[in-house]
Amino acid sequence: MTDTRGPKARSDHEGYAAGALPGEREKPASGPAQPYHPPQAYPTSQNGTQGGRQRGGGSSSAAVRRPRTGARTTPRTRKARLRVAKADPWSVMKVSFLLSIALGVCTVVASAVLWMVMDAMGVFSSVGGTISEATGSNESNGFDLQSFLSLPRVLIFTSVIAVIDVVLATALATLGAFIYNLSAGFVGGIELTLAEDE
């Protein structure tokens, strides 16, 4: 039985028999020995890029990432949705007591300042004279408005009003906390949406 294949077929067969893969076959001995280059999936272009990406450290306009024109530049706002499930009656009472005391002190100070301004403008004297003439007679001088609306009397009256306001405001705020807790048990309470700017 004779081998009808040519020399090229025999050399290929010998290469496979030696355990070499098709890409790893030795080249003929003719010519100088060249370094081995494995096959590449993407062809290498002339400007040194492979597969659309640049190998070297050179600058290329295609390799620079450009920002999108439609990108949002406004800061994003984070939002949190919270629910007030319960109000502590003790803390509500303390806060309302302090706030009502501050409101009472402001009321007393404002009344004193208003009385002094009106007295400096002569309001009490002019109105008091008119009232005394209207209510007076030959035997009496009439009603004395200046003595009735003196500064000590005004301050005492305002202080009594401030104390009543402190007691009522504290009691109503505490009662309101109890009522809110009862209603929150049925409907779930008040929902709040809090926003935070980055």
Tab-separated table of C-alpha atoms in Angstrom:
chain	number	residue	atom	x	y	z
A	1	MET	CA	0.000	0.000	0.000
A	2	THR	CA	1.592	3.239	-1.090
A	3	ASP	CA	1.098	6.772	0.307
A	4	THR	CA	-0.485	8.847	-2.424
A	5	ARG	CA	-0.436	12.112	-0.358
A	6	GLY	CA	2.059	14.734	-1.218
A	7	PRO	CA	4.834	16.114	0.986
A	8	LYS	CA	2.543	18.851	2.429
A	9	ALA	CA	-0.051	16.325	3.560
A	10	ARG	CA	2.632	14.176	5.115
A	11	SER	CA	4.128	17.101	7.036
A	12	ASP	CA	0.698	18.071	8.354
A	13	HIS	CA	0.078	14.543	9.454
A	14	GLU	CA	3.422	14.432	11.201
A	15	GLY	CA	2.638	17.685	12.989
A	16	TYR	CA	-0.619	16.286	14.364
A	17	ALA	CA	1.098	13.092	15.332
A	18	ALA	CA	3.664	15.063	17.353
A	19	GLY	CA	0.809	16.525	19.495
A	20	ALA	CA	0.963	20.086	18.142
A	21	LEU	CA	-2.148	22.102	17.590
A	22	PRO	CA	-2.872	23.755	14.246
A	23	GLY	CA	-1.870	27.198	15.532
A	24	GLU	CA	1.256	25.841	17.223
A	25	ARG	CA	2.822	23.965	14.343
A	26	GLU	CA	6.417	24.644	13.706
A	27	LYS	CA	7.164	26.594	10.622
A	28	PRO	CA	9.575	25.220	8.054
A	29	ALA	CA	13.194	25.665	8.822
A	30	SER	CA	13.665	27.983	5.863
A	31	GLY	CA	14.290	31.568	6.960
A	32	PRO	CA	15.132	33.117	10.376
A	33	ALA	CA	13.161	32.043	13.509
A	34	GLN	CA	10.272	34.411	14.331
A	35	PRO	CA	8.644	34.889	17.797
A	36	TYR	CA	5.316	33.204	18.283
A	37	HIS	CA	2.196	35.456	18.097
A	38	PRO	CA	-1.094	33.920	19.260
A	39	PRO	CA	-4.187	34.517	17.135
A	40	GLN	CA	-6.107	37.704	18.003
A	41	ALA	CA	-9.873	38.038	18.109
A	42	TYR	CA	-9.850	41.649	16.892
A	43	PRO	CA	-7.628	42.912	14.116
A	44	THR	CA	-4.965	45.433	15.037
A	45	SER	CA	-5.196	48.708	13.154
A	46	GLN	CA	-2.250	50.820	12.038
A	47	ASN	CA	-2.608	53.524	14.722
A	48	GLY	CA	-1.978	51.025	17.545
A	49	THR	CA	-5.582	50.428	18.598
A	50	GLN	CA	-7.148	47.030	19.035
A	51	GLY	CA	-10.905	46.472	18.962
A	52	GLY	CA	-11.661	50.217	19.106
A	53	ARG	CA	-9.535	50.769	22.291
A	54	GLN	CA	-6.101	52.292	22.388
A	55	ARG	CA	-3.208	50.164	23.653
A	56	GLY	CA	-0.672	52.818	24.450
A	57	GLY	CA	-0.910	55.805	26.752
A	58	GLY	CA	-1.516	58.261	23.927
A	59	SER	CA	-4.504	60.554	23.958
A	60	SER	CA	-7.362	59.903	21.599
A	61	SER	CA	-10.634	61.724	21.158
A	62	ALA	CA	-12.491	58.414	20.929
A	63	ALA	CA	-11.097	57.196	24.275
A	64	VAL	CA	-12.191	60.310	26.259
A	65	ARG	CA	-15.568	59.934	27.961
A	66	ARG	CA	-17.743	62.919	27.303
A	67	PRO	CA	-20.621	63.855	29.626
A	68	ARG	CA	-24.123	63.432	28.369
A	69	THR	CA	-25.819	66.601	27.249
A	70	GLY	CA	-29.130	65.631	28.807
A	71	ALA	CA	-27.661	64.853	32.247
A	72	ARG	CA	-29.463	66.368	35.257
A	73	THR	CA	-27.415	69.053	37.000
A	74	THR	CA	-29.926	70.000	39.711
A	75	PRO	CA	-29.302	68.473	43.156
A	76	ARG	CA	-31.452	65.499	44.032
A	77	THR	CA	-33.800	65.835	47.011
A	78	ARG	CA	-34.188	62.892	49.347
A	79	LYS	CA	-37.612	62.498	50.926
A	80	ALA	CA	-38.724	60.467	53.920
A	81	ARG	CA	-42.325	59.780	54.846
A	82	LEU	CA	-42.888	59.587	58.599
A	83	ARG	CA	-45.954	59.133	60.764
A	84	VAL	CA	-46.615	60.614	64.211
A	85	ALA	CA	-48.100	57.578	65.923
A	86	LYS	CA	-48.176	58.823	69.535
A	87	ALA	CA	-47.671	62.022	71.522
A	88	ASP	CA	-46.390	61.628	75.060
A	89	PRO	CA	-48.807	63.545	77.345
A	90	TRP	CA	-46.104	64.200	79.960
A	91	SER	CA	-43.727	65.830	77.466
A	92	VAL	CA	-46.611	67.789	75.916
A	93	MET	CA	-47.578	69.078	79.362
A	94	LYS	CA	-44.030	70.218	80.165
A	95	VAL	CA	-43.548	71.971	76.840
A	96	SER	CA	-46.946	73.669	76.954
A	97	PHE	CA	-46.336	74.794	80.548
A	98	LEU	CA	-43.040	76.464	79.637
A	99	LEU	CA	-44.485	78.058	76.505
A	100	SER	CA	-47.514	79.391	78.379
A	101	ILE	CA	-45.264	80.879	81.086
A	102	ALA	CA	-43.229	82.627	78.393
A	103	LEU	CA	-46.424	83.900	76.791
A	104	GLY	CA	-47.685	85.183	80.178
A	105	VAL	CA	-44.438	87.086	80.850
A	106	CYS	CA	-44.602	88.626	77.375
A	107	THR	CA	-48.203	89.679	78.037
A	108	VAL	CA	-47.301	91.428	81.319
A	109	VAL	CA	-44.322	93.233	79.758
A	110	ALA	CA	-46.345	94.277	76.711
A	111	SER	CA	-49.133	95.667	78.917
A	112	ALA	CA	-46.660	97.713	80.976
A	113	VAL	CA	-44.980	99.146	77.867
A	114	LEU	CA	-48.344	99.974	76.279
A	115	TRP	CA	-49.554	101.736	79.430
A	116	MET	CA	-46.394	103.847	79.628
A	117	VAL	CA	-46.642	104.835	75.964
A	118	MET	CA	-50.300	105.820	76.286
A	119	ASP	CA	-49.582	107.783	79.479
A	120	ALA	CA	-46.735	109.647	77.786
A	121	MET	CA	-49.029	110.551	74.882
A	122	GLY	CA	-51.609	111.992	77.302
A	123	VAL	CA	-54.393	109.576	76.386
A	124	PHE	CA	-55.467	108.896	79.967
A	125	SER	CA	-55.592	112.557	80.910
A	126	SER	CA	-57.661	113.636	77.900
A	127	VAL	CA	-60.042	110.666	78.020
A	128	GLY	CA	-60.238	110.854	81.818
A	129	GLY	CA	-61.120	114.571	81.678
A	130	THR	CA	-63.878	113.920	79.135
A	131	ILE	CA	-65.341	111.083	81.214
A	132	SER	CA	-65.188	113.108	84.464
A	133	GLU	CA	-66.990	116.008	82.810
A	134	ALA	CA	-69.642	113.695	81.395
A	135	THR	CA	-70.251	111.871	84.677
A	136	GLY	CA	-69.644	114.789	87.035
A	137	SER	CA	-72.110	117.012	88.709
A	138	ASN	CA	-72.071	120.013	91.030
A	139	GLU	CA	-71.548	117.814	94.082
A	140	SER	CA	-68.996	115.288	92.665
A	141	ASN	CA	-66.220	115.422	90.138
A	142	GLY	CA	-67.269	112.247	88.280
A	143	PHE	CA	-65.383	109.092	87.428
A	144	ASP	CA	-61.571	109.319	87.733
A	145	LEU	CA	-60.143	107.178	84.935
A	146	GLN	CA	-56.482	107.857	85.765
A	147	SER	CA	-56.740	106.495	89.298
A	148	PHE	CA	-58.705	103.466	88.097
A	149	LEU	CA	-56.266	102.622	85.292
A	150	SER	CA	-53.096	103.164	87.288
A	151	LEU	CA	-49.993	101.087	86.456
A	152	PRO	CA	-50.159	98.826	89.570
A	153	ARG	CA	-53.774	97.927	88.893
A	154	VAL	CA	-53.042	97.204	85.223
A	155	LEU	CA	-50.088	94.974	86.122
A	156	ILE	CA	-52.088	93.052	88.744
A	157	PHE	CA	-54.955	92.485	86.326
A	158	THR	CA	-52.585	91.375	83.576
A	159	SER	CA	-50.759	88.989	85.943
A	160	VAL	CA	-54.025	87.337	86.935
A	161	ILE	CA	-54.911	86.872	83.267
A	162	ALA	CA	-51.430	85.407	82.595
A	163	VAL	CA	-51.755	82.866	85.436
A	164	ILE	CA	-55.170	81.759	84.194
A	165	ASP	CA	-53.733	81.448	80.708
A	166	VAL	CA	-50.857	79.241	81.963
A	167	VAL	CA	-53.235	76.852	83.725
A	168	LEU	CA	-55.706	76.647	80.843
A	169	ALA	CA	-53.065	76.267	78.117
A	170	THR	CA	-51.273	73.475	79.997
A	171	ALA	CA	-54.498	71.584	80.708
A	172	LEU	CA	-55.808	71.942	77.146
A	173	ALA	CA	-52.497	70.837	75.604
A	174	THR	CA	-52.348	67.730	77.813
A	175	LEU	CA	-55.959	66.890	77.034
A	176	GLY	CA	-55.241	67.374	73.343
A	177	ALA	CA	-52.359	64.868	73.576
A	178	PHE	CA	-54.696	62.250	75.063
A	179	ILE	CA	-57.297	62.888	72.373
A	180	TYR	CA	-54.664	62.652	69.644
A	181	ASN	CA	-53.420	59.299	70.958
A	182	LEU	CA	-56.955	57.931	70.914
A	183	SER	CA	-57.617	59.141	67.378
A	184	ALA	CA	-54.207	57.918	66.141
A	185	GLY	CA	-55.096	54.431	67.336
A	186	PHE	CA	-58.044	54.441	64.911
A	187	VAL	CA	-56.725	56.325	61.862
A	188	GLY	CA	-52.963	55.844	62.231
A	189	GLY	CA	-51.852	59.371	63.062
A	190	ILE	CA	-50.543	62.295	61.041
A	191	GLU	CA	-48.184	61.517	58.132
A	192	LEU	CA	-45.297	63.881	57.451
A	193	THR	CA	-43.033	64.065	54.385
A	194	LEU	CA	-39.553	65.348	55.243
A	195	ALA	CA	-37.172	66.457	52.474
A	196	GLU	CA	-33.406	66.829	52.620
A	197	ASP	CA	-31.363	68.694	50.015
A	198	GLU	CA	-28.015	67.147	49.126
